[in-house]
CSV table of C-alpha atoms in Angstrom, one decimal:
chain,number,residue,atom,x,y,z
A,24,MET,CA,0.3,0.0,0.3
A,25,SER,CA,1.8,3.8,-0.8
A,26,GLU,CA,2.1,6.1,1.3
A,27,PHE,CA,0.2,8.6,-0.4
A,28,ILE,CA,-3.4,8.7,-0.6
A,29,LEU,CA,-3.4,11.1,-3.5
A,30,GLU,CA,-1.0,10.6,-6.5
A,31,MET,CA,-2.1,12.7,-10.0
A,32,ARG,CA,1.0,12.4,-12.2
A,33,ASN,CA,2.3,14.1,-15.3
A,34,ILE,CA,-1.4,15.8,-15.6
A,35,SER,CA,-1.7,17.7,-18.5
A,36,LYS,CA,-4.8,19.5,-20.3
A,37,SER,CA,-5.2,21.8,-22.5
A,38,PHE,CA,-8.5,24.2,-23.8
A,39,ALA,CA,-8.6,24.9,-27.9
A,40,GLY,CA,-4.7,24.7,-27.8
A,41,VAL,CA,-4.0,26.7,-25.0
A,42,GLN,CA,-2.0,24.4,-23.1
A,43,ALA,CA,-3.5,24.9,-19.3
A,44,LEU,CA,-1.6,22.3,-16.9
A,45,LYS,CA,1.6,20.3,-18.0
A,46,ASP,CA,2.8,17.7,-16.7
A,47,VAL,CA,1.8,18.6,-13.4
A,48,SER,CA,2.5,15.9,-10.7
A,49,ILE,CA,1.6,16.4,-7.1
A,50,ARG,CA,1.3,13.8,-3.8
A,51,CYS,CA,-0.4,14.0,-0.7
A,52,ARG,CA,-0.1,11.8,2.6
A,53,PRO,CA,-2.9,11.5,5.1
A,54,GLY,CA,-3.7,13.9,7.5
A,55,LEU,CA,-1.7,16.5,6.2
A,56,VAL,CA,-2.5,20.1,4.8
A,57,TYR,CA,-1.5,20.7,1.3
A,58,GLY,CA,-1.5,24.3,0.0
A,59,LEU,CA,-1.6,24.8,-3.1
A,60,VAL,CA,-0.8,28.5,-4.7
A,61,GLY,CA,-0.2,30.2,-8.0
A,62,GLU,CA,-1.0,33.3,-9.5
A,63,ASN,CA,-4.4,33.9,-11.2
A,64,GLY,CA,-4.6,31.5,-14.8
A,65,ALA,CA,-1.6,29.5,-13.1
A,66,GLY,CA,-4.1,26.3,-12.9
A,67,LYS,CA,-5.1,25.6,-9.7
A,68,SER,CA,-8.7,24.9,-10.9
A,69,THR,CA,-8.2,22.9,-13.9
A,70,LEU,CA,-6.4,20.2,-11.6
A,71,MET,CA,-8.7,20.3,-9.1
A,72,LYS,CA,-11.8,19.9,-11.5
A,73,ILE,CA,-9.3,17.4,-13.1
A,74,LEU,CA,-9.3,15.1,-9.2
A,75,ALA,CA,-13.5,15.6,-9.4
A,76,GLY,CA,-14.1,14.5,-12.5
A,77,ALA,CA,-15.5,17.6,-14.0
A,78,TYR,CA,-12.8,17.3,-16.7
A,79,SER,CA,-10.9,14.9,-18.3
A,80,ALA,CA,-7.2,15.0,-18.4
A,81,ASP,CA,-5.4,14.5,-22.0
A,82,ALA,CA,-2.8,12.6,-20.2
A,83,GLY,CA,-1.3,11.7,-17.1
A,84,GLU,CA,-2.8,9.3,-13.8
A,85,ILE,CA,-4.1,10.0,-10.8
A,86,THR,CA,-4.5,7.2,-8.0
A,87,TYR,CA,-6.7,7.6,-4.8
A,88,LYS,CA,-6.2,5.0,-2.2
A,89,GLY,CA,-4.0,2.8,-4.2
A,90,GLU,CA,-7.0,2.6,-7.0
A,91,ARG,CA,-7.0,4.3,-10.6
A,92,ARG,CA,-9.5,7.3,-10.9
A,93,ASP,CA,-8.4,9.3,-13.7
A,94,GLN,CA,-11.4,8.3,-15.7
A,95,ALA,CA,-13.9,8.4,-13.1
A,96,SER,CA,-17.2,10.2,-13.1
A,97,THR,CA,-17.7,13.2,-10.9
A,98,ALA,CA,-20.4,11.0,-8.6
A,99,GLU,CA,-17.6,8.4,-8.4
A,100,ILE,CA,-15.1,10.8,-7.3
A,101,ILE,CA,-17.2,11.8,-4.3
A,102,ALA,CA,-18.2,8.0,-3.6
A,103,SER,CA,-14.5,7.4,-3.7
A,104,GLY,CA,-13.9,10.1,-0.8
A,105,ILE,CA,-13.0,13.2,-2.2
A,106,SER,CA,-15.0,16.4,-1.9
A,107,ILE,CA,-14.2,19.7,-3.2
A,108,ILE,CA,-15.7,22.6,-1.4
A,109,TYR,CA,-15.9,25.7,-3.7
A,110,GLN,CA,-15.7,29.6,-3.6
A,111,GLU,CA,-19.1,29.8,-4.3
A,112,LEU,CA,-20.6,27.8,-2.0
A,113,ALA,CA,-23.1,25.0,-3.1
A,114,LEU,CA,-26.0,25.4,-0.9
A,115,VAL,CA,-29.8,25.6,-1.5
A,116,GLY,CA,-31.1,28.6,0.8
A,117,GLN,CA,-34.8,27.8,1.6
A,118,MET,CA,-33.7,24.2,3.2
A,119,SER,CA,-32.4,23.5,6.6
A,120,VAL,CA,-28.6,22.9,7.8
A,121,ALA,CA,-29.9,19.2,8.1
A,122,GLU,CA,-31.4,18.9,4.7
A,123,ASN,CA,-28.5,20.3,3.1
A,124,ILE,CA,-25.8,18.4,5.0
A,125,PHE,CA,-27.5,15.9,3.4
A,126,LEU,CA,-29.3,17.0,0.2
A,127,GLY,CA,-29.7,14.4,-2.5
A,128,ARG,CA,-28.9,11.5,0.3
A,129,GLU,CA,-31.9,12.2,2.7
A,130,PRO,CA,-32.5,9.4,4.9
A,131,ARG,CA,-36.3,7.9,4.5
A,132,HIS,CA,-38.1,5.4,5.5
A,133,ALA,CA,-39.6,2.2,3.7
A,134,LEU,CA,-42.3,4.2,1.5
A,135,GLY,CA,-39.7,7.1,0.7
A,136,ILE,CA,-40.8,9.4,3.3
A,137,LEU,CA,-38.1,11.4,4.4
A,138,ASN,CA,-37.0,9.9,8.3
A,139,LEU,CA,-36.2,13.3,9.6
A,140,PRO,CA,-35.1,12.2,13.6
A,141,GLU,CA,-32.6,10.0,11.6
A,142,LEU,CA,-31.8,13.0,9.4
A,143,HIS,CA,-30.9,15.0,12.8
A,144,ALA,CA,-29.0,12.9,14.7
A,145,ARG,CA,-26.6,12.1,11.8
A,146,SER,CA,-26.5,15.6,11.3
A,147,ALA,CA,-26.2,16.3,15.2
A,148,VAL,CA,-23.2,13.9,14.7
A,149,LEU,CA,-21.0,15.5,11.6
A,150,LEU,CA,-21.8,18.9,13.5
A,151,LYS,CA,-20.2,17.3,16.6
A,152,ARG,CA,-17.5,16.0,15.0
A,153,LEU,CA,-16.4,19.7,13.9
A,154,GLY,CA,-16.7,21.2,17.7
A,155,ILE,CA,-19.5,23.3,16.4
A,156,GLU,CA,-23.6,24.0,17.7
A,157,LEU,CA,-25.9,24.9,14.4
A,158,ASP,CA,-29.8,24.8,14.6
A,159,LEU,CA,-30.3,22.5,12.4
A,160,ASP,CA,-33.6,23.4,11.2
A,161,LEU,CA,-32.7,27.0,10.7
A,162,PRO,CA,-32.9,27.7,6.8
A,163,VAL,CA,-29.4,28.1,5.7
A,164,SER,CA,-29.8,31.7,4.0
A,165,GLU,CA,-30.4,32.7,7.6
A,166,LEU,CA,-27.0,31.5,8.5
A,167,THR,CA,-23.7,34.1,8.0
A,168,ILE,CA,-21.2,32.9,5.4
A,169,ALA,CA,-18.8,31.6,7.6
A,170,GLN,CA,-22.0,29.0,9.1
A,171,GLN,CA,-22.9,28.3,5.5
A,172,GLN,CA,-19.0,27.2,5.0
A,173,LEU,CA,-19.4,25.1,8.2
A,174,VAL,CA,-22.4,23.6,6.6
A,175,GLU,CA,-20.3,22.8,3.2
A,176,ILE,CA,-17.7,21.0,5.5
A,177,ALA,CA,-20.3,19.3,7.2
A,178,LYS,CA,-21.5,18.0,4.2
A,179,ALA,CA,-18.4,17.0,3.2
A,180,LEU,CA,-17.9,14.4,5.8
A,181,SER,CA,-21.3,12.8,5.3
A,182,GLN,CA,-20.2,11.8,1.8
A,183,HIS,CA,-17.5,10.1,3.8
A,184,ALA,CA,-14.6,12.3,2.8
A,185,ASP,CA,-11.1,11.6,3.7
A,186,LEU,CA,-9.8,14.7,1.1
A,187,ILE,CA,-11.4,17.9,1.3
A,188,VAL,CA,-10.3,20.6,-0.9
A,189,MET,CA,-11.0,23.8,0.1
A,190,ASP,CA,-10.7,26.8,-2.6
A,191,GLU,CA,-10.6,30.0,-1.0
A,192,PRO,CA,-12.2,28.9,1.9
A,193,SER,CA,-10.9,32.2,3.7
A,194,ALA,CA,-11.8,35.0,1.0
A,195,ILE,CA,-15.2,35.9,2.8
A,196,LEU,CA,-13.8,35.4,6.3
A,197,ALA,CA,-11.8,37.4,8.5
A,198,GLY,CA,-11.0,37.3,12.5
A,199,SER,CA,-12.6,34.9,15.1
A,200,GLU,CA,-14.4,33.2,11.8
A,201,LEU,CA,-11.2,32.5,10.4
A,202,ASP,CA,-9.5,31.1,13.3
A,203,GLN,CA,-12.6,28.6,13.8
A,204,LEU,CA,-11.9,27.4,10.2
A,205,PHE,CA,-8.2,26.7,11.0
A,206,GLU,CA,-9.4,24.8,14.7
A,207,ILE,CA,-11.4,22.8,12.6
A,208,ILE,CA,-8.8,21.9,9.6
A,209,GLN,CA,-6.7,21.1,12.6
A,210,ASN,CA,-9.5,18.8,14.0
A,211,LEU,CA,-10.0,17.1,10.4
A,212,VAL,CA,-6.2,16.6,10.0
A,213,GLU,CA,-5.9,15.1,14.0
A,214,GLN,CA,-9.1,12.4,12.3
A,215,GLY,CA,-6.9,11.6,9.5
A,216,VAL,CA,-8.4,13.9,6.8
A,217,THR,CA,-6.2,15.1,4.2
A,218,ILE,CA,-7.1,18.8,3.1
A,219,ILE,CA,-6.1,20.5,0.4
A,220,TYR,CA,-5.9,24.2,0.8
A,221,ILE,CA,-6.1,27.0,-2.1
A,222,SER,CA,-5.6,30.7,-1.2
A,223,HIS,CA,-3.9,33.9,-2.7
A,224,ARG,CA,-3.5,34.6,1.2
A,225,LEU,CA,0.9,33.8,2.0
A,226,GLU,CA,0.0,33.9,5.7
A,227,GLU,CA,-3.0,31.4,5.6
A,228,VAL,CA,-0.4,29.4,3.9
A,229,PHE,CA,2.4,29.4,6.2
A,230,ARG,CA,-0.1,29.0,9.2
A,231,ILE,CA,-2.0,26.6,8.2
A,232,ALA,CA,0.1,24.7,5.5
A,233,ASP,CA,2.3,21.5,6.0
A,234,GLU,CA,3.1,21.4,2.4
A,235,VAL,CA,3.2,23.9,-0.2
A,236,THR,CA,2.8,23.1,-4.1
A,237,VAL,CA,3.4,26.4,-6.6
A,238,LEU,CA,2.0,26.2,-10.2
A,239,LYS,CA,2.9,28.9,-12.5
A,240,ASP,CA,1.2,28.9,-16.2
A,241,GLY,CA,0.3,25.4,-15.9
A,242,GLU,CA,3.5,23.9,-15.0
A,243,LEU,CA,4.6,22.9,-11.4
A,244,VAL,CA,7.3,25.3,-10.0
A,245,ALA,CA,8.3,23.7,-6.7
A,246,THR,CA,6.5,21.1,-4.2
A,247,ARG,CA,8.5,22.3,-0.4
A,248,PRO,CA,7.9,21.5,2.8
A,249,ILE,CA,6.8,25.3,5.1
A,250,GLY,CA,9.4,24.7,7.1
A,251,GLU,CA,12.2,25.3,3.6
A,252,LEU,CA,9.9,28.1,2.5
A,253,ASP,CA,10.2,32.2,3.3
A,254,ARG,CA,7.2,34.4,2.0
A,255,ALA,CA,9.9,35.8,-0.1
A,256,THR,CA,10.8,32.6,-1.8
A,257,LEU,CA,6.9,31.6,-2.4
A,258,VAL,CA,6.2,34.7,-4.2
A,259,GLU,CA,9.1,34.5,-6.3
A,260,TYR,CA,8.2,31.0,-6.9
A,261,MET,CA,4.5,32.1,-7.8
A,262,VAL,CA,5.6,35.1,-10.3
A,263,GLY,CA,8.5,34.2,-11.8
A,264,ARG,CA,10.9,37.4,-10.6
A,265,PRO,CA,12.3,38.5,-7.4
A,266,LEU,CA,9.2,40.8,-5.9
A,267,ASP,CA,10.1,43.7,-3.5
A,268,GLU,CA,7.5,42.9,-0.7
A,269,VAL,CA,7.9,46.6,0.7
A,270,PHE,CA,4.6,48.5,0.3
A,271,PRO,CA,4.9,51.3,-2.1
A,272,GLN,CA,5.2,54.5,-0.4
A,273,THR,CA,5.2,58.3,-1.2
A,274,GLU,CA,6.9,61.0,0.6
A,275,HIS,CA,4.2,63.5,0.8
A,276,GLU,CA,2.9,66.2,3.1
A,277,GLN,CA,-0.7,65.9,4.9
A,278,GLY,CA,-2.8,67.9,1.6
A,279,GLU,CA,-5.7,69.8,2.8
A,280,LEU,CA,-9.0,68.5,4.1
A,281,VAL,CA,-11.1,66.9,1.3
A,282,LEU,CA,-13.6,65.1,3.2
A,283,ALA,CA,-15.4,65.6,7.0
A,284,ALA,CA,-17.7,63.1,8.0
A,285,LYS,CA,-19.5,63.8,11.7
A,286,ASP,CA,-21.5,61.5,14.3
A,287,LEU,CA,-22.6,59.3,11.1
A,288,ALA,CA,-25.4,57.2,12.3
A,289,THR,CA,-27.6,54.6,10.1
A,290,ASP,CA,-30.5,52.0,10.7
A,291,THR,CA,-27.6,49.1,9.9
A,292,ILE,CA,-25.0,49.3,12.5
A,293,LEU,CA,-23.3,53.0,12.3
A,294,ASP,CA,-23.4,54.8,15.8
A,295,GLY,CA,-22.1,58.0,16.0
A,296,VAL,CA,-19.2,57.4,13.3
A,297,SER,CA,-16.5,60.6,12.9
A,298,LEU,CA,-13.6,60.8,10.5
A,299,GLU,CA,-11.8,63.3,8.5
A,300,LEU,CA,-9.5,62.6,5.2
A,301,TYR,CA,-7.2,64.7,3.6
A,302,ALA,CA,-6.0,65.2,-0.2
A,303,GLY,CA,-3.0,62.3,-1.2
A,304,GLU,CA,-3.5,60.1,1.6
A,305,ILE,CA,-4.6,56.5,2.6
A,306,LEU,CA,-7.0,56.0,5.3
A,307,GLY,CA,-7.1,52.1,6.6
A,308,ILE,CA,-10.2,51.0,8.1
A,309,ALA,CA,-9.8,48.2,10.0
A,310,GLY,CA,-11.7,45.6,12.8
A,311,MET,CA,-13.6,42.3,12.2
A,312,VAL,CA,-16.4,41.2,10.4
A,313,GLY,CA,-19.7,42.7,11.5
A,314,SER,CA,-17.7,45.6,13.0
A,315,GLY,CA,-19.5,48.4,10.5
A,316,ARG,CA,-16.4,48.6,7.9
A,317,THR,CA,-19.2,48.1,5.1
A,318,GLU,CA,-21.7,49.8,6.5
A,319,LEU,CA,-19.5,52.8,6.4
A,320,ALA,CA,-18.5,52.7,3.1
A,321,ARG,CA,-22.1,52.4,1.8
A,322,ALA,CA,-23.3,55.4,4.4
A,323,LEU,CA,-20.7,57.3,2.6
A,324,PHE,CA,-21.4,56.5,-0.9
A,325,GLY,CA,-25.2,57.5,-0.4
A,326,ALA,CA,-26.3,54.0,-0.6
A,327,ASP,CA,-27.5,53.7,2.9
A,328,PRO,CA,-29.9,56.5,4.6
A,329,LEU,CA,-28.3,58.8,7.2
A,330,THR,CA,-29.9,58.8,10.1
A,331,GLY,CA,-27.7,61.2,12.0
A,332,GLY,CA,-24.4,63.2,11.0
A,333,SER,CA,-23.2,64.8,8.1
A,334,ILE,CA,-20.8,64.5,5.3
A,335,GLU,CA,-19.1,67.2,3.5
A,336,LEU,CA,-16.9,67.0,0.3
A,337,VAL,CA,-14.7,69.8,1.5
A,338,ASP,CA,-13.0,71.5,-1.9
A,339,LYS,CA,-16.3,70.1,-3.8
A,340,GLY,CA,-18.5,72.3,-2.1
A,341,ALA,CA,-20.5,69.3,-1.7
A,342,SER,CA,-22.6,67.9,1.2
A,343,ALA,CA,-26.0,66.3,2.2
A,344,TRP,CA,-25.9,63.6,-0.9
A,345,GLY,CA,-28.6,61.2,-0.8
A,346,SER,CA,-27.6,58.5,-3.3
A,347,PRO,CA,-24.4,56.5,-5.0
A,348,ALA,CA,-25.4,59.3,-8.2
A,349,GLN,CA,-25.4,62.5,-6.1
A,350,ALA,CA,-21.8,60.7,-4.5
A,351,ILE,CA,-20.2,60.3,-7.8
A,352,GLY,CA,-21.5,63.4,-9.0
A,353,ALA,CA,-19.8,64.9,-6.0
A,354,GLY,CA,-16.5,63.3,-6.1
A,355,LEU,CA,-16.9,60.4,-4.0
A,356,VAL,CA,-17.2,57.0,-5.6
A,357,LEU,CA,-16.7,53.4,-4.4
A,358,ALA,CA,-15.1,50.0,-5.4
A,359,PRO,CA,-17.3,47.5,-3.4
A,360,GLU,CA,-16.4,44.5,-1.8
A,361,ASP,CA,-18.5,42.3,-4.5
A,362,ARG,CA,-17.1,43.7,-7.6
A,363,LYS,CA,-19.0,40.8,-9.5
A,364,ALA,CA,-22.4,41.6,-7.9
A,365,HIS,CA,-22.2,45.0,-6.8
A,366,GLY,CA,-19.1,47.0,-9.1
A,367,LEU,CA,-19.3,45.4,-12.6
A,368,PHE,CA,-21.5,44.1,-15.1
A,369,THR,CA,-19.9,41.0,-15.9
A,370,THR,CA,-22.1,39.7,-18.7
A,371,LEU,CA,-21.0,43.1,-20.8
A,372,SER,CA,-17.8,44.2,-22.1
A,373,VAL,CA,-14.9,46.4,-20.7
A,374,ARG,CA,-15.4,48.9,-22.9
A,375,ILE,CA,-18.9,49.5,-21.8
A,376,ASN,CA,-17.8,49.1,-18.0
A,377,VAL,CA,-15.3,51.5,-18.1
A,378,SER,CA,-17.3,54.2,-20.2
A,379,ILE,CA,-20.9,53.8,-18.3
A,380,PRO,CA,-20.4,55.9,-15.9
A,381,ILE,CA,-19.5,58.9,-18.1
A,382,LEU,CA,-21.9,57.9,-21.2
A,383,SER,CA,-23.2,61.2,-21.0
A,384,THR,CA,-20.2,63.1,-22.2
A,385,LEU,CA,-19.4,60.6,-24.7
A,386,THR,CA,-23.2,60.7,-26.2
A,387,ARG,CA,-24.2,63.8,-28.6
A,388,LEU,CA,-28.0,64.2,-29.4
A,389,GLY,CA,-28.0,60.5,-28.3
A,390,VAL,CA,-25.3,59.1,-30.3
A,391,LEU,CA,-22.4,57.7,-28.9
A,392,LYS,CA,-19.6,58.8,-30.2
A,393,ARG,CA,-17.0,55.7,-30.6
A,394,ARG,CA,-13.9,57.5,-31.2
A,395,ALA,CA,-14.0,59.4,-27.4
A,396,GLU,CA,-15.3,56.5,-25.9
A,397,ASP,CA,-12.3,54.1,-27.7
A,398,GLN,CA,-9.8,56.8,-26.6
A,399,VAL,CA,-11.0,56.2,-22.7
A,400,VAL,CA,-10.6,52.9,-22.9
A,401,ARG,CA,-7.5,52.8,-24.4
A,402,GLU,CA,-6.0,54.9,-21.8
A,403,ALA,CA,-7.7,53.3,-19.1
A,404,GLN,CA,-5.8,50.0,-20.3
A,405,GLU,CA,-2.8,51.8,-20.2
A,406,ARG,CA,-2.8,53.3,-17.4
A,407,LEU,CA,-4.0,50.0,-15.4
A,408,SER,CA,-2.6,47.6,-17.6
A,409,ILE,CA,-5.3,46.0,-18.0
A,410,VAL,CA,-4.8,42.5,-19.4
A,411,MET,CA,-7.8,41.8,-21.7
A,412,SER,CA,-8.1,40.1,-25.3
A,413,SER,CA,-10.2,43.3,-26.9
A,414,PRO,CA,-12.2,46.2,-25.2
A,415,ASP,CA,-15.5,43.9,-26.4
A,416,GLN,CA,-14.2,41.1,-23.9
A,417,GLU,CA,-16.8,40.2,-21.3
A,418,THR,CA,-15.7,41.4,-18.1
A,419,GLN,CA,-16.5,37.7,-16.8
A,420,PHE,CA,-13.3,36.3,-18.6
A,421,LEU,CA,-11.2,38.5,-16.9
A,422,SER,CA,-9.0,37.6,-13.8
A,423,GLY,CA,-10.0,38.9,-10.4
A,424,GLY,CA,-7.2,41.1,-10.6
A,425,ASN,CA,-8.0,43.0,-14.2
A,426,GLN,CA,-11.7,43.1,-13.1
A,427,GLN,CA,-10.5,45.1,-9.8
A,428,LYS,CA,-8.8,47.0,-12.4
A,429,VAL,CA,-11.3,47.4,-14.3
A,430,VAL,CA,-13.5,48.6,-11.7
A,431,LEU,CA,-11.1,51.6,-10.9
A,432,ALA,CA,-10.8,52.4,-14.7
A,433,LYS,CA,-14.8,52.8,-14.4
A,434,TRP,CA,-14.3,55.5,-11.2
A,435,LEU,CA,-11.3,57.1,-12.5
A,436,SER,CA,-13.1,58.0,-15.7
A,437,THR,CA,-15.2,60.4,-13.3
A,438,ASP,CA,-12.4,62.0,-12.1
A,439,PRO,CA,-12.8,61.7,-8.5
A,440,ALA,CA,-11.7,63.4,-5.3
A,441,VAL,CA,-12.1,60.1,-3.2
A,442,ILE,CA,-11.7,56.4,-4.0
A,443,ILE,CA,-13.2,53.9,-1.4
A,444,LEU,CA,-11.5,50.5,-1.6
A,445,ASP,CA,-13.8,48.0,0.5
A,446,GLU,CA,-11.7,44.9,0.0
A,447,PRO,CA,-9.4,46.0,-2.7
A,448,THR,CA,-7.3,42.6,-3.1
A,449,ARG,CA,-9.8,39.7,-2.4
A,450,GLY,CA,-9.6,36.9,-4.6
A,451,VAL,CA,-6.6,38.7,-6.3
A,452,ASP,CA,-3.2,37.1,-7.1
A,453,VAL,CA,0.5,38.1,-5.6
A,454,GLY,CA,1.0,39.3,-9.0
A,455,ALA,CA,-1.8,41.5,-9.5
A,456,LYS,CA,-2.1,43.0,-5.4
A,457,PHE,CA,1.2,44.9,-6.3
A,458,GLU,CA,0.1,46.3,-9.2
A,459,ILE,CA,-3.2,47.4,-7.7
A,460,TYR,CA,-0.8,48.8,-4.7
A,461,ARG,CA,1.0,50.8,-6.8
A,462,LEU,CA,-1.5,52.2,-8.7
A,463,MET,CA,-3.6,53.7,-5.4
A,464,ARG,CA,0.2,54.8,-4.3
A,465,GLN,CA,-0.4,56.8,-8.1
A,466,LEU,CA,-3.5,58.0,-7.2
A,467,ASN,CA,-2.4,59.5,-4.0
A,468,ASP,CA,1.0,61.2,-5.9
A,469,ARG,CA,-2.4,63.3,-8.1
A,470,GLY,CA,-4.0,64.3,-5.1
A,471,ILE,CA,-6.7,61.2,-4.9
A,472,ALA,CA,-7.7,60.5,-1.4
A,473,ILE,CA,-8.3,56.7,-0.6
A,474,VAL,CA,-10.2,55.4,2.2
A,475,MET,CA,-9.3,51.3,2.3
A,476,ILE,CA,-11.0,48.8,4.2
A,477,SER,CA,-9.1,45.8,4.5
A,478,SER,CA,-9.6,42.5,6.5
A,479,GLU,CA,-6.0,41.9,5.4
A,480,LEU,CA,-4.0,43.3,9.0
A,481,PRO,CA,-0.4,43.5,6.6
A,482,GLU,CA,-2.0,45.4,3.7
A,483,ILE,CA,-3.9,47.5,6.6
A,484,ILE,CA,-0.3,48.6,7.8
A,485,GLY,CA,1.4,48.6,4.6
A,486,MET,CA,-0.4,50.7,3.0
A,487,SER,CA,-2.0,53.4,5.4
A,488,ASP,CA,-0.8,56.3,6.4
A,489,ARG,CA,-3.8,56.4,8.8
A,490,ILE,CA,-5.7,53.3,10.8
A,491,MET,CA,-9.2,54.0,11.9
A,492,VAL,CA,-10.2,50.6,13.6
A,493,MET,CA,-13.9,50.3,13.6
A,494,ASN,CA,-16.0,47.9,16.6
A,495,ASP,CA,-19.5,47.5,16.5
A,496,GLY,CA,-20.2,50.0,14.3
A,497,ARG,CA,-18.3,52.6,16.7
A,498,VAL,CA,-14.5,53.9,16.0
A,499,ALA,CA,-13.1,52.3,18.7
A,500,GLY,CA,-9.4,54.3,17.9
A,501,GLU,CA,-7.2,55.6,15.1
A,502,LEU,CA,-3.3,55.0,15.2
A,503,THR,CA,-0.4,56.6,12.8
A,504,ARG,CA,1.5,54.5,10.7
A,505,ASP,CA,4.4,54.5,13.3
A,506,GLU,CA,1.6,53.3,16.4
A,507,ALA,CA,0.4,50.4,13.8
A,508,GLY,CA,0.7,47.1,14.9
A,509,GLU,CA,-1.0,43.8,14.2
A,510,ALA,CA,-1.4,43.6,18.3
A,511,ARG,CA,-2.5,46.9,18.6
A,512,ILE,CA,-5.2,46.9,15.9
A,513,ILE,CA,-7.0,43.6,17.1
A,514,GLU,CA,-7.1,44.9,20.7
A,515,LEU,CA,-9.2,47.7,19.6
A,516,ALA,CA,-10.8,45.7,17.0
A,517,THR,CA,-12.2,43.0,19.9
A,518,LEU,CA,-12.9,45.7,22.6
A,519,GLY,CA,-16.4,45.2,24.0
A,520,ALA,CA,-18.9,47.9,22.8
A,521,ALA,CA,-18.9,49.8,26.2
A,522,GLU,CA,-14.7,50.4,26.1
A,523,ALA,CA,-14.7,50.9,22.0
A,524,GLY,CA,-17.1,53.7,23.1
A,525,GLN,CA,-14.3,55.6,25.3
A,526,SER,CA,-11.5,54.8,23.7
């Protein structure tokens, strides 16, 4: 019997003549965590879809538990003990926790009637195995995203999975939720389950993985025990060149006051939030999930109505806008956390997405001036280095980093004074992250002020000129660059509500 639970040997795959994978091999031992990393387009998803039976490899073979599995169907792969939890969770919101865990495999009586006591009993055993408690009758739509992810893990265990692939599991988590995920992964590993962990967040890979495999342009670059790697080496493997990891800085004096918000309150969570923003600076907003960071962005943008307080764009002489359209007109724009759902028309072209905010300036008597539009799109592509096949390519087919660049290009065409970036590098690979960081500093050099919300503390500390920490809808504290440290930010972010109000 092989010491490896999984061996994928010399896997190759091409699509329409484009080589997606070339002679890639990985091996996994039972009860360990394997990090799988690489830039967008490196081949990680293709490799895992081949493992899942969704794609057939052009060459190579897969052995799982000593048996060949390279020609197996998806159903056969699941039955063999392999489960993949994708970033887009596959749950039915109207159905209960228990029903989702055993979806399509519900225990039934002889006449086909659902055996509800058995369903609950088996679900409870799985949740106990994970060390979590959930209301088994609660519709999944009423759970938090973190809890929904736990239901997915329980569903994988219900299929007797000995190997679980987690595709960007932390992209929607932060703080205590992320700690809980890692505790569950460790619990599973102690029970002998093998985990393949795909993530762009390298700090997580170093925290959770025993071994790391790096793919680049469809080829295997390296497989190393985590103890033999440092962050700089791993980044160099991923991007194919040495990469200075010092966050780009600019040397400039504090500019004039651009935005002043005072005592902001909403029906959501905000309770007396005040801030000032100056030209050419980045104000980082830190805090745990649910602290009110995104709600603050929505309030500033006019998407959530204020129940109290005031906002003023000082140099524009604008205040008291009540809608996003008015905020855009005043010179304040928002690149939202979920760019696909709220920042882009993904089925429309790059051209349309970039030009749509300024369409009125590109038309005459209702007729689009195509040359003017072409120039706007061409300048955006050059300025932001957007990689696309043509301006008419649908944005849904761009990488995450290039989709984010299109969101930024769209708003830069409006000549804003303030840009709010909510999780600007979420789901973006390492190389694209640093391109976005450089772009942010270039915008600072032009005098544009940036509010940056991020769950990644290294990003908050590395890019911010000042940091405001939120807790329970209030400002828990403000730190200068010199005062900022992960421990201090976490301390402020986890204060009790009363303490946060007094700090």
